[in-house]
PDB file of C-alpha atoms in Angstrom:
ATOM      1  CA  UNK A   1      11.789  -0.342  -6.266  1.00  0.00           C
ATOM      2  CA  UNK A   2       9.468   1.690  -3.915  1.00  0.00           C
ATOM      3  CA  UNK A   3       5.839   1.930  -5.319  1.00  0.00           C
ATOM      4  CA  UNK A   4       3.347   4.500  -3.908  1.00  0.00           C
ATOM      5  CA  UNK A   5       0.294   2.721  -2.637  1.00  0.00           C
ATOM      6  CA  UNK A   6      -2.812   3.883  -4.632  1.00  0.00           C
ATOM      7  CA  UNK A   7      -4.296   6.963  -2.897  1.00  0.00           C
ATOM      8  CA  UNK A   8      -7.229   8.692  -3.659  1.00  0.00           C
ATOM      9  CA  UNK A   9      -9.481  11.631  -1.962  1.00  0.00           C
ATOM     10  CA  UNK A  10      -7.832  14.206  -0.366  1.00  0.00           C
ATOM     11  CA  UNK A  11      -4.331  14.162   1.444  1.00  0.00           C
ATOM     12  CA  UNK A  12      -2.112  15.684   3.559  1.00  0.00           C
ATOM     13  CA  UNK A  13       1.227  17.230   2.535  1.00  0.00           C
ATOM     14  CA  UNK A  14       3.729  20.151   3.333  1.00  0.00           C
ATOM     15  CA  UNK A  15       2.767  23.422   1.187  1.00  0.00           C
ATOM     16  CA  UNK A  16       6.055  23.431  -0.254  1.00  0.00           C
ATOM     17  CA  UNK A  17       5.982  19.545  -1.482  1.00  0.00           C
ATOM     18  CA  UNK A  18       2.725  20.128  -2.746  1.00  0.00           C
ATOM     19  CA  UNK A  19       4.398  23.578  -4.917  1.00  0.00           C
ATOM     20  CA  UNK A  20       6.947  21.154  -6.020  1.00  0.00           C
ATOM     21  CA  UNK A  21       4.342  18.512  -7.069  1.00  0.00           C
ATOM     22  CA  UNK A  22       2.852  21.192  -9.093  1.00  0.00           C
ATOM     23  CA  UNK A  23       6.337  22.520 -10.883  1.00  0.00           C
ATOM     24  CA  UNK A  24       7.697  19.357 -11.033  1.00  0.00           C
ATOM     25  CA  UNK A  25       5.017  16.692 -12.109  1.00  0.00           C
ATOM     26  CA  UNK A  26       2.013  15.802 -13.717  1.00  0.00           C
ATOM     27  CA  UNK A  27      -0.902  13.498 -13.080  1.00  0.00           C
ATOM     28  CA  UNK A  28      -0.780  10.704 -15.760  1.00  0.00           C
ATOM     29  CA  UNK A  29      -2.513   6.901 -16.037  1.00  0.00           C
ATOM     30  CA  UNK A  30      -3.843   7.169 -12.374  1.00  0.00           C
ATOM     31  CA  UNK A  31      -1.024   8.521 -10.838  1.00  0.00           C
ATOM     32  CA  UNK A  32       1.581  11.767 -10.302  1.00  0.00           C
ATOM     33  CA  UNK A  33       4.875  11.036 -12.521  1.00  0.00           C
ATOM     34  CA  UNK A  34       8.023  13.650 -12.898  1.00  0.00           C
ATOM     35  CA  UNK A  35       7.890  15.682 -15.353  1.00  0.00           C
ATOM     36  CA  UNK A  36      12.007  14.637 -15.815  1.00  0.00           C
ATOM     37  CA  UNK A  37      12.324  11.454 -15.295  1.00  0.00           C
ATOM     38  CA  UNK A  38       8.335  10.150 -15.878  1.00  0.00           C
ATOM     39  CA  UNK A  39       9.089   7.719 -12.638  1.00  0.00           C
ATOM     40  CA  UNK A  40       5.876   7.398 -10.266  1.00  0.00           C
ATOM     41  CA  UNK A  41       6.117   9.974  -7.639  1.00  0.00           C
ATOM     42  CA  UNK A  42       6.267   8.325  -4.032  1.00  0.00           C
ATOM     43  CA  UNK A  43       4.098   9.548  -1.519  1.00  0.00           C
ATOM     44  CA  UNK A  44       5.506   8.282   2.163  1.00  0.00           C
ATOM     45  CA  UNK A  45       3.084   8.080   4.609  1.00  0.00           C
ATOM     46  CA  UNK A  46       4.760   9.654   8.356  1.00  0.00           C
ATOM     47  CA  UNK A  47       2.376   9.944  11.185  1.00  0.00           C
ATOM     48  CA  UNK A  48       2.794  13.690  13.099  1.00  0.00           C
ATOM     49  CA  UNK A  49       1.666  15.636  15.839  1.00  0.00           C
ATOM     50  CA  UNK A  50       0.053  19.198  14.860  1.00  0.00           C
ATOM     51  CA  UNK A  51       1.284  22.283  16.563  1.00  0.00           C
ATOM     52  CA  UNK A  52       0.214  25.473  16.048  1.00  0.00           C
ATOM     53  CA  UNK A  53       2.636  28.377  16.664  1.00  0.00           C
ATOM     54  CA  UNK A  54       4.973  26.482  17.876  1.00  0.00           C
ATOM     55  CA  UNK A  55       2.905  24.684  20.734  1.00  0.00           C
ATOM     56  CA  UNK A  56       1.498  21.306  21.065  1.00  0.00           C
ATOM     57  CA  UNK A  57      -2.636  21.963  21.129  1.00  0.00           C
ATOM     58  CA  UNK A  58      -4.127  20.526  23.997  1.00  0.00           C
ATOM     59  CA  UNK A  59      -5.724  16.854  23.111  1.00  0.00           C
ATOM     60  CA  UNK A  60      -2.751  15.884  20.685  1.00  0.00           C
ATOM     61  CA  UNK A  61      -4.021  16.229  17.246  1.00  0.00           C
ATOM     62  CA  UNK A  62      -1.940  13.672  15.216  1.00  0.00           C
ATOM     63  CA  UNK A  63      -2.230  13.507  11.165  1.00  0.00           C
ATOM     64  CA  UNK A  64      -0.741  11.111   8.812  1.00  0.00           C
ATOM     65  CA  UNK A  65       1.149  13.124   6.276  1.00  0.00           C
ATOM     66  CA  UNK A  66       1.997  12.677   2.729  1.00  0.00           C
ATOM     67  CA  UNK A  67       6.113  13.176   1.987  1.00  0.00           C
ATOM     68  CA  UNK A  68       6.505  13.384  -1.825  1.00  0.00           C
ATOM     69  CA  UNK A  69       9.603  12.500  -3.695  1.00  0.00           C
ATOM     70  CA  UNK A  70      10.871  11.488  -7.134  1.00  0.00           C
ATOM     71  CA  UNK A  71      12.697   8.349  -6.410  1.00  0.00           C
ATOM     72  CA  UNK A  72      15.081   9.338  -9.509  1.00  0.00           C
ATOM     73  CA  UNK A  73      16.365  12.597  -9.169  1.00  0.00           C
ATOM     74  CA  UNK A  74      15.844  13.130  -5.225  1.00  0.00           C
ATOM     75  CA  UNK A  75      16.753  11.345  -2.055  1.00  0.00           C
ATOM     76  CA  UNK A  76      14.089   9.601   0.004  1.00  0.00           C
ATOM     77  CA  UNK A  77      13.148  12.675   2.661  1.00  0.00           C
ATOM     78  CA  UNK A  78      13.950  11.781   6.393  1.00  0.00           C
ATOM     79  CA  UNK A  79      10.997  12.367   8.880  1.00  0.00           C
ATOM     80  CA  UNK A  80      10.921  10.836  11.679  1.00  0.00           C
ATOM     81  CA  UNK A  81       7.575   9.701  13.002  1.00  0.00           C
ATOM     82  CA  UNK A  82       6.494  12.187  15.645  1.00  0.00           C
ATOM     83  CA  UNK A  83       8.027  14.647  15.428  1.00  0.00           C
ATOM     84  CA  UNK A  84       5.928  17.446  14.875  1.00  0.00           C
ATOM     85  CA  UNK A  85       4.645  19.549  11.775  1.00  0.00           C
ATOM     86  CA  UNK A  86       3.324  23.003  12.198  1.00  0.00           C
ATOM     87  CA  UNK A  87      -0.772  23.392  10.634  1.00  0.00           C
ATOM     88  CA  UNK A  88       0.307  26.545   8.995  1.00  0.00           C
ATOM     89  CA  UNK A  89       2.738  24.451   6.917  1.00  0.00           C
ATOM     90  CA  UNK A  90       0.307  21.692   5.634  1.00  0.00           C
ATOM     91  CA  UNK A  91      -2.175  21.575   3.173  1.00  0.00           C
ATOM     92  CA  UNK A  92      -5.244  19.446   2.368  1.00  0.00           C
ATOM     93  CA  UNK A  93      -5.438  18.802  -1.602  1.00  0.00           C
ATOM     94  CA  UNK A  94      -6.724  16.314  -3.888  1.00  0.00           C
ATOM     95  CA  UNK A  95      -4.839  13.658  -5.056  1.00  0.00           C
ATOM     96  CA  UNK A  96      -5.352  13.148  -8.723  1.00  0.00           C
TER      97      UNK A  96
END
């Protein structure tokens, strides 16, 4: 089974994973579990370039960002590493 490596600080993720983190789990013994299924949420680290609106910025800002899932009651998300994210979409939030 896939364990998330211990992260702590602040991370990147998608807005909308980071709403769903909030709805759907809760920060217990060190780390986030579902609120379901009380299995350790992953946290799969994808490397991405930053646009913003829709353009690549000059100097090709790259980020590594946080995908979250429950590995019980959600498939693994498919990213593929560089392909880009849009900065209006990501977030910067604590871990913990």
């Amino acid at each position: 089974m896939e364990t998330t490596e211990k992260i702590s600080g602040i991370i990147t993720i998608l807005k909308s994973e980071y709403d769903w983190l909030q709805d759907h789990a809760s920060f217990k013994d060190g780390v986030w579990r579902c609120d379901i299924t009380d299995a350790e949420i992953i946290m799969k680290p994808v490397q991405h370039p930053i646009w913003e609106n829709g353009v690549e910025p000059i100097g090709r800002e790259t980020k590594t960002v946080y995908h979250l899932y429950c590995p019980r009651c959600q498939k693994e998300p498919e990213f593929t590493p560089g392909s880009p994210i849009e900065r209006d979409d990501l977030i910067e939030a604590p871990n913990g």
